[in-house]
């Protein structure tokens, strides 16, 4: 008896210790980013362009604009593609093509993000130059598999009964899918999209040789654009202390944005 | 009596499979217009499969196979567009399944809306009419914009009946419509079924002998995929021809 209780206690303590070991670095990252980044967050930081290297002041408005453009473009490309694929996987009869698509999708999900960048580089940048569009394409290569997975799962959560009820009313299959099944799965699909936005808005590697970066505001999607993670990368490895502070600031902005998205997903969309 | 009623659905030599498992074996029966036919039998005897063949839902399963003939007003349903068949043969399911994201109003109107009816007045009229026929109107007329799922189980099932009525079918199939409901709600549904047969041909699947006795004009007793006995409910219940039917009715098997 005593031996068993001892074992039980030991396991509990071990679990708590593991949790602490994992939580400490996580909290440390958040705290460090907060402490180092908070001082940079002035109105100027959000509204002005960067100053030339070595000069104090300026902001990261171009990177914020760039990230907004990249995320919007990526979603424009990947949401329709992923949704149609997920519908095919979930709403049409089993087939070998379906198994193949699932296998490809799972393989893509495990692809290193830099590979997506190289892919977009050879396909688009070598012909049309660096651009926001090439960056969004690279990000889409990462976003589509993630979304296909979450969307397929969201659709499968809709009970068969609901589909059959629709069909038994004499409604055509595609109508049942678009007007009844999709509508029922919408909260889960939306949360999948938002979590993907959170994931890709921090991606750096695919943007290095696609979006490239831009010290000014971009005026079109066929021009190079900056992005927060790109800016963090460049500023963090620079020799200027002011740029280091700005990299911390940008990290904090990115972290808060991702946290906000996660909170929205958690509390607004998953309540049903 | 039999001379007055005409055959609405005629089933000939119907066989149905799930993969290698044969769920229905050579079923022959006729369903008379404006009557209630009960499909009676224990779980797993093929009752649900049988009515799912009638509106061609059975064949949606990837491993399903079907042979034989089903005639609706003399025309083979297998030569018709399945969508057309399902417009004529509506269905109410075992568990109440209103569309979760839709209001009470939309749940009833959706069948017409998705088939192109845009006229708001016509929709209003059909919604009111269908809810009245489903004996739900008085309970929901002031909250038509509330979600369908906010209703009680029995009300949800009547909402599903209204939804089936709204597309103006000729036949309505009920797949154990009261088995997920409390006794009081079940009685309401049973009363409703009897009201409905004036306008529709009703087929109800049930494993509840008393229910079949209360509501049906004809009864078909299924056992392990075979149709054991079929006839007028009063006759079958009082004087079953088959040993098996008697055994089930008296509770010796099941």
Short mmCIF file of C-alpha atoms in Angstrom, two decimals:
data_model
loop_
_atom_site.label_atom_id
_atom_site.label_comp_id
_atom_site.label_asym_id
_atom_site.label_seq_id
_atom_site.Cartn_x
_atom_site.Cartn_y
_atom_site.Cartn_z
CA UNK A 1 0.00 0.00 0.00
CA UNK A 2 2.63 2.48 1.10
CA UNK A 3 4.79 1.61 -1.88
CA UNK A 4 1.91 2.26 -4.23
CA UNK A 5 1.12 5.61 -2.67
CA UNK A 6 4.78 6.54 -2.93
CA UNK A 7 4.79 5.66 -6.62
CA UNK A 8 1.63 7.68 -7.13
CA UNK A 9 3.12 10.73 -5.44
CA UNK A 10 6.35 10.39 -7.34
CA UNK A 11 4.49 10.42 -10.63
CA UNK A 12 2.49 13.49 -9.64
CA UNK A 13 5.66 15.34 -8.67
CA UNK A 14 7.34 14.27 -11.90
CA UNK A 15 4.39 15.62 -13.93
CA UNK A 16 4.47 18.95 -12.13
CA UNK A 17 8.23 19.21 -12.58
CA UNK A 18 7.91 18.55 -16.33
CA UNK A 19 5.29 21.25 -16.58
CA UNK A 20 7.56 23.72 -14.80
CA UNK A 21 10.51 22.81 -17.02
CA UNK A 22 8.40 23.52 -20.11
CA UNK A 23 6.67 26.59 -18.73
CA UNK A 24 9.82 28.40 -17.58
CA UNK A 25 11.38 28.99 -21.02
CA UNK A 26 7.97 29.92 -22.41
CA UNK A 27 7.31 32.50 -19.71
CA UNK A 28 10.91 33.68 -20.05
CA UNK A 29 10.42 34.35 -23.76
CA UNK A 30 7.21 36.27 -23.14
CA UNK A 31 8.73 38.27 -20.27
CA UNK A 32 11.94 39.10 -22.17
CA UNK A 33 10.01 40.21 -25.23
CA UNK A 34 7.73 42.34 -23.08
CA UNK A 35 10.59 43.99 -21.17
CA UNK A 36 12.76 44.63 -24.22
CA UNK A 37 9.98 45.42 -26.65
CA UNK A 38 7.63 47.61 -24.63
CA UNK A 39 9.95 50.65 -24.70
CA UNK A 40 9.94 50.67 -28.51
CA UNK A 41 6.17 50.80 -28.82
CA UNK A 42 5.71 54.52 -29.42
CA UNK A 43 3.19 55.99 -31.89
CA UNK A 44 6.13 56.72 -34.19
CA UNK A 45 7.04 53.02 -34.20
CA UNK A 46 3.72 52.15 -35.81
CA UNK A 47 3.39 55.09 -38.21
CA UNK A 48 6.80 55.95 -39.65
CA UNK A 49 9.22 54.33 -42.02
CA UNK A 50 12.65 53.14 -40.87
CA UNK A 51 15.52 55.62 -40.69
CA UNK A 52 18.76 54.85 -42.59
CA UNK A 53 21.14 52.44 -40.82
CA UNK A 54 22.80 53.86 -37.73
CA UNK A 55 20.35 56.73 -37.39
CA UNK A 56 18.07 56.73 -34.31
CA UNK A 57 14.27 56.82 -34.51
CA UNK A 58 11.84 55.83 -37.24
CA UNK A 59 9.36 52.96 -37.19
CA UNK A 60 8.27 49.75 -38.83
CA UNK A 61 5.11 50.90 -40.60
CA UNK A 62 6.34 49.36 -43.84
CA UNK A 63 6.74 45.95 -42.20
CA UNK A 64 3.28 46.12 -40.65
CA UNK A 65 1.83 47.06 -44.03
CA UNK A 66 3.82 44.26 -45.68
CA UNK A 67 2.66 41.60 -43.25
CA UNK A 68 -0.94 42.75 -43.71
CA UNK A 69 -0.58 42.52 -47.51
CA UNK A 70 1.12 39.13 -47.36
CA UNK A 71 -1.41 37.60 -44.98
CA UNK A 72 -4.37 38.97 -46.97
CA UNK A 73 -2.96 37.76 -50.30
CA UNK A 74 -2.09 34.36 -48.85
CA UNK A 75 -5.62 33.90 -47.56
CA UNK A 76 -7.05 35.04 -50.88
CA UNK A 77 -5.05 32.32 -52.62
CA UNK A 78 -5.24 29.52 -50.10
CA UNK A 79 -8.70 29.67 -48.49
CA UNK A 80 -10.62 28.84 -51.71
CA UNK A 81 -8.09 26.18 -52.72
CA UNK A 82 -8.06 24.53 -49.29
CA UNK A 83 -11.83 24.71 -48.90
CA UNK A 84 -12.53 23.05 -52.24
CA UNK A 85 -9.97 20.33 -51.49
CA UNK A 86 -11.46 19.71 -48.04
CA UNK A 87 -14.95 19.49 -49.53
CA UNK A 88 -13.71 16.95 -52.03
CA UNK A 89 -12.06 14.92 -49.28
CA UNK A 90 -15.01 15.00 -46.93
CA UNK A 91 -18.11 15.12 -49.10
CA UNK A 92 -17.38 12.84 -52.03
CA UNK A 93 -17.18 9.04 -52.08
CA UNK A 94 -13.97 7.27 -51.10
CA UNK A 95 -11.53 6.84 -53.98
CA UNK A 96 -7.85 6.21 -54.60
CA UNK A 97 -7.47 9.82 -55.71
CA UNK A 98 -8.71 10.89 -52.29
CA UNK A 99 -6.12 8.73 -50.53
CA UNK A 100 -3.42 10.16 -52.77
CA UNK A 101 -4.47 13.73 -52.03
CA UNK A 102 -4.41 13.03 -48.29
CA UNK A 103 -0.95 11.51 -48.54
CA UNK A 104 0.34 14.50 -50.52
CA UNK A 105 -1.26 16.89 -48.09
CA UNK A 106 0.32 15.22 -45.08
CA UNK A 107 3.68 15.23 -46.85
CA UNK A 108 3.37 18.94 -47.62
CA UNK A 109 2.58 19.63 -43.98
CA UNK A 110 5.92 18.22 -42.97
CA UNK A 111 7.86 20.23 -45.58
CA UNK A 112 10.37 22.71 -44.11
CA UNK A 113 9.18 26.23 -44.72
CA UNK A 114 12.40 27.26 -46.47
CA UNK A 115 11.62 24.70 -49.17
CA UNK A 116 8.38 26.56 -49.85
CA UNK A 117 10.50 29.70 -50.29
CA UNK A 118 12.89 28.00 -52.72
CA UNK A 119 9.95 26.60 -54.64
CA UNK A 120 8.34 30.04 -55.03
CA UNK A 121 11.74 31.49 -55.93
CA UNK A 122 12.37 29.11 -58.83
CA UNK A 123 8.79 29.28 -60.03
CA UNK A 124 8.05 33.00 -59.77
CA UNK A 125 10.99 35.14 -58.63
CA UNK A 126 13.41 33.98 -61.34
CA UNK A 127 10.87 35.14 -63.95
CA UNK A 128 9.08 38.11 -62.38
CA UNK A 129 11.45 39.29 -59.63
CA UNK A 130 10.85 39.70 -55.89
CA UNK A 131 7.27 40.53 -55.02
CA UNK A 132 4.55 40.36 -52.40
CA UNK A 133 2.77 37.93 -54.69
CA UNK A 134 5.72 35.53 -54.70
CA UNK A 135 5.86 35.79 -50.89
CA UNK A 136 2.16 35.07 -50.60
CA UNK A 137 2.56 32.11 -52.94
CA UNK A 138 5.32 30.67 -50.75
CA UNK A 139 3.19 31.19 -47.64
CA UNK A 140 0.23 29.56 -49.40
CA UNK A 141 2.29 26.42 -49.96
CA UNK A 142 2.49 26.21 -46.16
CA UNK A 143 -1.04 27.42 -45.42
CA UNK A 144 -3.03 25.18 -47.77
CA UNK A 145 -2.07 21.81 -46.21
CA UNK A 146 -2.72 23.10 -42.69
CA UNK A 147 -6.13 24.43 -43.70
CA UNK A 148 -7.10 21.35 -45.72
CA UNK A 149 -6.51 19.28 -42.59
CA UNK A 150 -8.51 21.48 -40.20
CA UNK A 151 -11.28 22.11 -42.73
CA UNK A 152 -11.69 18.43 -43.54
CA UNK A 153 -11.95 17.69 -39.83
CA UNK A 154 -14.45 20.52 -39.39
CA UNK A 155 -16.63 19.13 -42.20
CA UNK A 156 -16.44 15.60 -40.83
CA UNK A 157 -17.77 16.82 -37.49
CA UNK A 158 -21.06 17.65 -39.20
CA UNK A 159 -23.30 14.63 -38.49
CA UNK A 160 -24.31 12.42 -41.44
CA UNK A 161 -27.89 12.95 -40.31
CA UNK A 162 -27.70 16.61 -41.29
CA UNK A 163 -26.56 15.74 -44.83
CA UNK A 164 -29.24 13.08 -45.19
CA UNK A 165 -31.90 15.48 -43.89
CA UNK A 166 -30.86 17.92 -46.63
CA UNK A 167 -30.83 15.27 -49.33
CA UNK A 168 -34.19 13.89 -48.22
CA UNK A 169 -35.71 17.31 -48.90
CA UNK A 170 -34.85 16.86 -52.56
CA UNK A 171 -31.95 19.31 -52.43
CA UNK A 172 -29.07 18.64 -54.83
CA UNK A 173 -25.82 17.33 -53.34
CA UNK A 174 -23.72 20.43 -54.02
CA UNK A 175 -26.46 22.62 -52.58
CA UNK A 176 -26.58 20.50 -49.44
CA UNK A 177 -22.80 20.92 -49.15
CA UNK A 178 -22.67 24.68 -49.71
CA UNK A 179 -25.84 25.76 -47.94
CA UNK A 180 -26.18 23.25 -45.11
CA UNK A 181 -22.94 21.39 -44.37
CA UNK A 182 -20.61 24.38 -44.83
CA UNK A 183 -22.93 26.58 -42.82
CA UNK A 184 -22.94 24.09 -39.97
CA UNK A 185 -19.16 23.71 -40.03
CA UNK A 186 -18.45 27.44 -40.44
CA UNK A 187 -17.28 28.24 -36.87
CA UNK A 188 -14.76 25.39 -36.94
CA UNK A 189 -13.61 26.34 -40.46
CA UNK A 190 -13.18 29.98 -39.44
CA UNK A 191 -11.12 29.00 -36.42
CA UNK A 192 -8.91 26.87 -38.67
CA UNK A 193 -8.35 29.83 -40.98
CA UNK A 194 -7.51 32.13 -38.08
CA UNK A 195 -5.05 29.69 -36.53
CA UNK A 196 -3.35 29.38 -39.92
CA UNK A 197 -3.12 33.19 -40.11
CA UNK A 198 -1.46 33.10 -36.70
CA UNK A 199 0.97 30.43 -37.88
CA UNK A 200 2.03 32.02 -41.17
CA UNK A 201 2.22 35.64 -40.00
CA UNK A 202 5.40 34.67 -38.11
CA UNK A 203 7.05 32.77 -40.97
CA UNK A 204 10.43 34.21 -42.00
CA UNK A 205 12.24 31.67 -44.16
CA UNK A 206 9.77 31.54 -47.08
CA UNK A 207 9.91 35.35 -47.36
CA UNK A 208 13.71 35.75 -47.46
CA UNK A 209 13.99 35.33 -51.20
CA UNK A 210 10.42 35.99 -52.29
CA UNK A 211 9.00 39.10 -50.59
CA UNK A 212 12.64 40.13 -49.99
CA UNK A 213 11.93 43.25 -47.90
CA UNK A 214 11.42 46.91 -48.70
CA UNK A 215 12.48 50.01 -46.73
CA UNK A 216 9.48 51.92 -48.08
CA UNK A 217 5.78 51.33 -48.37
CA UNK A 218 4.86 48.97 -51.18
CA UNK A 219 2.52 50.43 -53.79
CA UNK A 220 1.53 47.18 -55.48
CA UNK A 221 1.58 43.45 -55.02
CA UNK A 222 4.18 42.95 -57.76
CA UNK A 223 6.79 44.89 -55.74
CA UNK A 224 8.99 43.58 -52.96
CA UNK A 225 7.47 44.17 -49.52
CA UNK A 226 8.76 44.12 -45.99
CA UNK A 227 7.24 41.95 -43.28
CA UNK A 228 7.54 41.91 -39.51
CA UNK A 229 9.45 38.61 -39.26
CA UNK A 230 11.79 39.67 -42.10
CA UNK A 231 12.42 42.97 -40.38
CA UNK A 232 13.10 41.22 -37.06
CA UNK A 233 15.61 38.96 -38.79
CA UNK A 234 17.49 41.80 -40.50
CA UNK A 235 17.42 44.12 -37.46
CA UNK A 236 18.39 41.46 -34.95
CA UNK A 237 21.62 40.55 -36.79
CA UNK A 238 22.56 44.20 -37.42
CA UNK A 239 25.25 45.93 -35.31
CA UNK A 240 23.00 48.83 -34.21
CA UNK A 241 21.54 48.86 -30.67
CA UNK A 242 18.55 50.94 -31.84
CA UNK A 243 17.71 48.29 -34.44
CA UNK A 244 17.97 45.59 -31.77
CA UNK A 245 15.39 47.49 -29.71
CA UNK A 246 13.16 47.76 -32.76
CA UNK A 247 13.47 44.03 -33.45
CA UNK A 248 12.25 43.40 -29.88
CA UNK A 249 9.41 45.83 -30.46
CA UNK A 250 8.40 44.11 -33.69
CA UNK A 251 8.56 40.74 -31.96
CA UNK A 252 6.22 42.03 -29.28
CA UNK A 253 3.79 43.35 -31.91
CA UNK A 254 3.81 40.00 -33.69
CA UNK A 255 3.35 38.11 -30.44
CA UNK A 256 0.42 40.27 -29.36
CA UNK A 257 -1.20 39.86 -32.79
CA UNK A 258 -0.90 36.07 -32.66
CA UNK A 259 -2.14 35.99 -29.07
CA UNK A 260 -5.15 38.12 -30.04
CA UNK A 261 -6.00 35.79 -32.91
CA UNK A 262 -5.74 32.75 -30.65
CA UNK A 263 -7.95 34.36 -28.03
CA UNK A 264 -10.57 35.29 -30.63
CA UNK A 265 -10.54 31.73 -31.93
CA UNK A 266 -10.82 30.29 -28.47
CA UNK A 267 -13.55 32.48 -27.04
CA UNK A 268 -15.58 33.65 -30.02
CA UNK A 269 -15.68 30.68 -32.36
CA UNK A 270 -15.48 27.61 -30.19
CA UNK A 271 -18.28 28.48 -27.84
CA UNK A 272 -20.98 26.36 -29.50
CA UNK B 1 -61.74 -1.31 -48.48
CA UNK B 2 -58.87 -2.57 -50.51
CA UNK B 3 -60.74 -1.68 -53.65
CA UNK B 4 -60.83 2.03 -52.77
CA UNK B 5 -57.21 2.47 -51.96
CA UNK B 6 -54.79 2.55 -54.85
CA UNK B 7 -51.19 1.45 -54.73
CA UNK B 8 -48.86 4.42 -54.14
CA UNK B 9 -45.68 2.40 -53.91
CA UNK B 10 -45.13 -1.11 -55.21
CA UNK B 11 -41.99 -3.02 -54.19
CA UNK B 12 -41.01 -6.09 -56.19
CA UNK B 13 -38.21 -8.55 -55.43
CA UNK B 14 -36.20 -5.98 -53.52
CA UNK B 15 -32.75 -7.05 -52.31
CA UNK B 16 -30.26 -4.76 -50.60
CA UNK B 17 -26.69 -5.23 -49.36
CA UNK B 18 -24.06 -3.49 -47.24
CA UNK B 19 -20.89 -4.92 -48.71
CA UNK B 20 -21.35 -8.70 -48.40
CA UNK B 21 -24.10 -8.46 -45.83
CA UNK B 22 -27.57 -8.87 -47.30
CA UNK B 23 -29.89 -6.59 -45.34
CA UNK B 24 -33.06 -7.18 -47.38
CA UNK B 25 -34.09 -10.46 -48.99
CA UNK B 26 -36.62 -10.49 -51.77
CA UNK B 27 -39.18 -8.04 -50.39
CA UNK B 28 -42.57 -7.74 -52.10
CA UNK B 29 -45.24 -5.39 -50.83
CA UNK B 30 -47.58 -2.58 -51.85
CA UNK B 31 -48.20 0.62 -49.94
CA UNK B 32 -51.69 2.06 -50.37
CA UNK B 33 -52.32 5.73 -50.95
CA UNK B 34 -53.42 7.81 -47.91
CA UNK B 35 -52.80 5.05 -45.42
CA UNK B 36 -50.26 4.50 -42.69
CA UNK B 37 -48.11 1.45 -43.20
CA UNK B 38 -46.00 0.36 -40.24
CA UNK B 39 -42.75 -1.47 -40.84
CA UNK B 40 -42.40 -3.52 -37.67
CA UNK B 41 -39.57 -5.67 -36.42
CA UNK B 42 -36.64 -5.91 -33.99
CA UNK B 43 -33.40 -3.96 -34.35
CA UNK B 44 -31.27 -4.97 -37.30
CA UNK B 45 -34.10 -6.64 -39.23
CA UNK B 46 -33.77 -4.31 -42.23
CA UNK B 47 -36.67 -1.94 -41.49
CA UNK B 48 -34.65 1.24 -41.86
CA UNK B 49 -32.78 -0.11 -44.87
CA UNK B 50 -36.15 -0.79 -46.47
CA UNK B 51 -37.44 2.77 -46.23
CA UNK B 52 -34.02 4.16 -47.14
CA UNK B 53 -34.34 2.23 -50.40
CA UNK B 54 -37.68 3.91 -51.09
CA UNK B 55 -36.19 7.42 -51.19
CA UNK B 56 -32.86 6.22 -52.56
CA UNK B 57 -30.78 7.18 -49.52
CA UNK B 58 -29.50 3.61 -49.17
CA UNK B 59 -27.45 3.81 -52.34
CA UNK B 60 -25.42 6.79 -51.03
CA UNK B 61 -23.31 4.49 -48.91
CA UNK B 62 -20.24 3.49 -50.84
CA UNK B 63 -20.65 -0.24 -50.07
CA UNK B 64 -24.39 -0.31 -50.75
CA UNK B 65 -25.97 -2.42 -53.46
CA UNK B 66 -29.58 -2.75 -54.45
CA UNK B 67 -31.60 -5.00 -56.78
CA UNK B 68 -35.26 -5.23 -57.67
CA UNK B 69 -38.00 -2.80 -58.48
CA UNK B 70 -39.64 0.07 -56.62
CA UNK B 71 -42.55 1.76 -58.38
CA UNK B 72 -43.92 5.12 -57.34
CA UNK B 73 -47.29 5.67 -59.04
CA UNK B 74 -46.31 2.94 -61.47
CA UNK B 75 -42.95 4.51 -62.41
CA UNK B 76 -39.64 3.00 -61.38
CA UNK B 77 -37.81 5.24 -58.91
CA UNK B 78 -34.52 3.95 -60.31
CA UNK B 79 -35.35 5.56 -63.65
CA UNK B 80 -36.04 8.88 -61.96
CA UNK B 81 -33.57 11.55 -60.82
CA UNK B 82 -32.97 10.74 -57.10
CA UNK B 83 -33.59 14.41 -56.31
CA UNK B 84 -37.01 14.09 -57.93
CA UNK B 85 -37.76 10.92 -55.96
CA UNK B 86 -36.83 12.63 -52.67
CA UNK B 87 -39.07 15.59 -53.47
CA UNK B 88 -41.98 13.20 -53.74
CA UNK B 89 -40.93 10.99 -50.82
CA UNK B 90 -39.97 13.03 -47.75
CA UNK B 91 -38.33 11.66 -44.63
CA UNK B 92 -38.26 12.22 -40.87
CA UNK B 93 -35.38 10.68 -38.96
CA UNK B 94 -34.96 8.84 -35.70
CA UNK B 95 -33.23 11.66 -33.88
CA UNK B 96 -34.64 15.14 -34.34
CA UNK B 97 -32.12 16.80 -36.67
CA UNK B 98 -33.03 20.42 -37.36
CA UNK B 99 -30.26 22.28 -39.19
CA UNK B 100 -28.25 23.65 -36.24
CA UNK B 101 -27.33 27.06 -37.65
CA UNK B 102 -30.80 27.92 -38.92
CA UNK B 103 -33.81 29.61 -37.35
CA UNK B 104 -37.13 27.82 -36.93
CA UNK B 105 -38.40 29.70 -39.99
CA UNK B 106 -35.39 28.79 -42.15
CA UNK B 107 -35.51 25.17 -41.10
CA UNK B 108 -38.96 24.92 -42.63
CA UNK B 109 -38.33 27.21 -45.60
CA UNK B 110 -34.90 25.86 -46.60
CA UNK B 111 -36.16 23.12 -48.91
CA UNK B 112 -38.08 25.62 -50.98
CA UNK B 113 -35.44 28.34 -50.75
CA UNK B 114 -32.70 26.06 -52.05
CA UNK B 115 -34.97 24.95 -54.85
CA UNK B 116 -35.35 28.51 -56.03
CA UNK B 117 -38.45 29.92 -54.31
CA UNK B 118 -37.73 33.60 -53.59
CA UNK B 119 -41.22 35.01 -53.06
CA UNK B 120 -41.28 36.04 -49.37
CA UNK B 121 -45.07 35.91 -49.13
CA UNK B 122 -45.24 32.42 -50.59
CA UNK B 123 -42.53 31.26 -48.18
CA UNK B 124 -44.35 32.83 -45.21
CA UNK B 125 -47.49 31.03 -46.22
CA UNK B 126 -45.79 27.64 -46.61
CA UNK B 127 -43.93 28.02 -43.29
CA UNK B 128 -47.14 28.84 -41.43
CA UNK B 129 -49.10 26.13 -43.18
CA UNK B 130 -46.45 23.45 -42.60
CA UNK B 131 -46.01 24.37 -38.94
CA UNK B 132 -49.78 24.21 -38.48
CA UNK B 133 -49.95 20.79 -40.09
CA UNK B 134 -47.12 19.68 -37.80
CA UNK B 135 -49.08 20.99 -34.78
CA UNK B 136 -46.24 23.31 -33.83
CA UNK B 137 -47.45 26.72 -35.04
CA UNK B 138 -49.05 27.89 -31.79
CA UNK B 139 -45.91 27.08 -29.83
CA UNK B 140 -43.44 28.84 -32.15
CA UNK B 141 -45.31 31.58 -34.03
CA UNK B 142 -43.80 34.29 -31.81
CA UNK B 143 -40.22 33.05 -32.06
CA UNK B 144 -39.74 32.03 -35.67
CA UNK B 145 -36.29 33.64 -35.70
CA UNK B 146 -34.98 31.60 -32.78
CA UNK B 147 -32.63 28.72 -33.62
CA UNK B 148 -34.39 25.44 -34.39
CA UNK B 149 -32.18 23.73 -31.85
CA UNK B 150 -33.55 25.93 -29.04
CA UNK B 151 -36.77 23.87 -29.03
CA UNK B 152 -37.41 20.77 -26.90
CA UNK B 153 -36.81 17.31 -28.41
CA UNK B 154 -40.47 16.72 -29.21
CA UNK B 155 -40.83 20.19 -30.72
CA UNK B 156 -37.67 19.65 -32.77
CA UNK B 157 -39.15 16.46 -34.18
CA UNK B 158 -42.35 18.27 -35.13
CA UNK B 159 -40.16 20.96 -36.69
CA UNK B 160 -38.52 18.23 -38.78
CA UNK B 161 -41.99 17.03 -39.79
CA UNK B 162 -42.90 20.58 -40.82
CA UNK B 163 -39.66 20.75 -42.79
CA UNK B 164 -40.58 17.55 -44.63
CA UNK B 165 -44.14 18.78 -45.28
CA UNK B 166 -42.98 22.15 -46.64
CA UNK B 167 -41.58 20.69 -49.84
CA UNK B 168 -45.01 19.18 -50.51
CA UNK B 169 -44.17 15.49 -50.80
CA UNK B 170 -46.69 12.77 -51.61
CA UNK B 171 -45.21 10.17 -49.29
CA UNK B 172 -43.55 10.76 -45.90
CA UNK B 173 -41.23 8.16 -44.38
CA UNK B 174 -40.74 8.11 -40.61
CA UNK B 175 -37.71 6.24 -39.29
CA UNK B 176 -38.59 5.42 -35.65
CA UNK B 177 -39.68 9.04 -35.14
CA UNK B 178 -40.50 8.72 -31.43
CA UNK B 179 -37.75 6.44 -30.16
CA UNK B 180 -35.63 9.39 -29.00
CA UNK B 181 -38.57 11.20 -27.38
CA UNK B 182 -40.34 11.19 -24.02
CA UNK B 183 -43.77 9.44 -23.88
CA UNK B 184 -45.82 12.65 -23.97
CA UNK B 185 -43.99 14.00 -27.02
CA UNK B 186 -44.33 10.56 -28.61
CA UNK B 187 -48.10 10.63 -28.24
CA UNK B 188 -48.22 14.03 -29.93
CA UNK B 189 -46.25 12.69 -32.88
CA UNK B 190 -48.53 9.65 -33.13
CA UNK B 191 -51.63 11.87 -33.18
CA UNK B 192 -49.98 13.93 -35.85
CA UNK B 193 -49.26 10.88 -38.01
CA UNK B 194 -52.94 9.99 -38.04
CA UNK B 195 -53.83 13.57 -39.06
CA UNK B 196 -51.29 13.48 -41.87
CA UNK B 197 -52.67 10.47 -43.71
CA UNK B 198 -55.52 12.58 -45.10
CA UNK B 199 -53.00 14.35 -47.30
CA UNK B 200 -50.05 12.01 -47.48
CA UNK B 201 -49.13 8.37 -47.70
CA UNK B 202 -47.25 7.54 -44.51
CA UNK B 203 -44.70 4.80 -43.88
CA UNK B 204 -43.43 4.45 -40.33
CA UNK B 205 -40.61 2.25 -39.12
CA UNK B 206 -41.04 1.14 -35.53
CA UNK B 207 -40.03 -1.65 -33.19
CA UNK B 208 -42.86 -0.67 -30.87
CA UNK B 209 -45.78 -3.08 -31.30
CA UNK B 210 -48.26 -0.87 -29.44
CA UNK B 211 -47.32 2.09 -31.61
CA UNK B 212 -47.87 0.09 -34.79
CA UNK B 213 -51.24 -1.02 -33.42
CA UNK B 214 -52.29 2.52 -32.51
CA UNK B 215 -51.41 4.32 -35.71
CA UNK B 216 -51.16 2.00 -38.68
CA UNK B 217 -53.69 0.68 -41.20
CA UNK B 218 -51.28 -1.87 -42.62
CA UNK B 219 -48.36 -3.58 -41.00
CA UNK B 220 -45.34 -5.34 -42.47
CA UNK B 221 -43.41 -7.56 -40.09
CA UNK B 222 -39.71 -7.89 -40.91
CA UNK B 223 -37.39 -10.52 -39.47
CA UNK B 224 -33.70 -10.80 -40.35
CA UNK B 225 -34.08 -9.06 -43.68
CA UNK B 226 -37.20 -10.93 -44.75
CA UNK B 227 -40.79 -9.82 -44.92
CA UNK B 228 -42.57 -12.38 -42.77
CA UNK B 229 -46.10 -11.11 -42.95
CA UNK B 230 -47.95 -8.18 -44.44
CA UNK B 231 -51.62 -7.19 -44.16
CA UNK B 232 -54.18 -4.99 -42.48
CA UNK B 233 -52.99 -4.18 -38.98
CA UNK B 234 -56.18 -5.36 -37.29
CA UNK B 235 -56.06 -8.69 -39.09
CA UNK B 236 -52.37 -9.32 -38.53
CA UNK B 237 -52.58 -8.37 -34.87
CA UNK B 238 -55.67 -10.44 -34.13
CA UNK B 239 -54.95 -13.36 -36.33
CA UNK B 240 -51.31 -13.64 -37.42
CA UNK B 241 -50.82 -16.23 -40.13
CA UNK B 242 -47.17 -16.86 -39.34
CA UNK B 243 -45.77 -18.47 -36.23
CA UNK B 244 -42.93 -15.89 -36.14
CA UNK B 245 -45.30 -12.93 -36.23
CA UNK B 246 -47.29 -14.32 -33.35
CA UNK B 247 -44.13 -14.96 -31.38
CA UNK B 248 -43.01 -11.35 -31.87
CA UNK B 249 -46.43 -9.85 -31.11
CA UNK B 250 -46.72 -11.82 -27.89
CA UNK B 251 -43.20 -10.91 -26.85
CA UNK B 252 -41.68 -14.38 -27.09
CA UNK B 253 -39.03 -13.17 -29.51
CA UNK B 254 -37.55 -9.76 -30.28
#
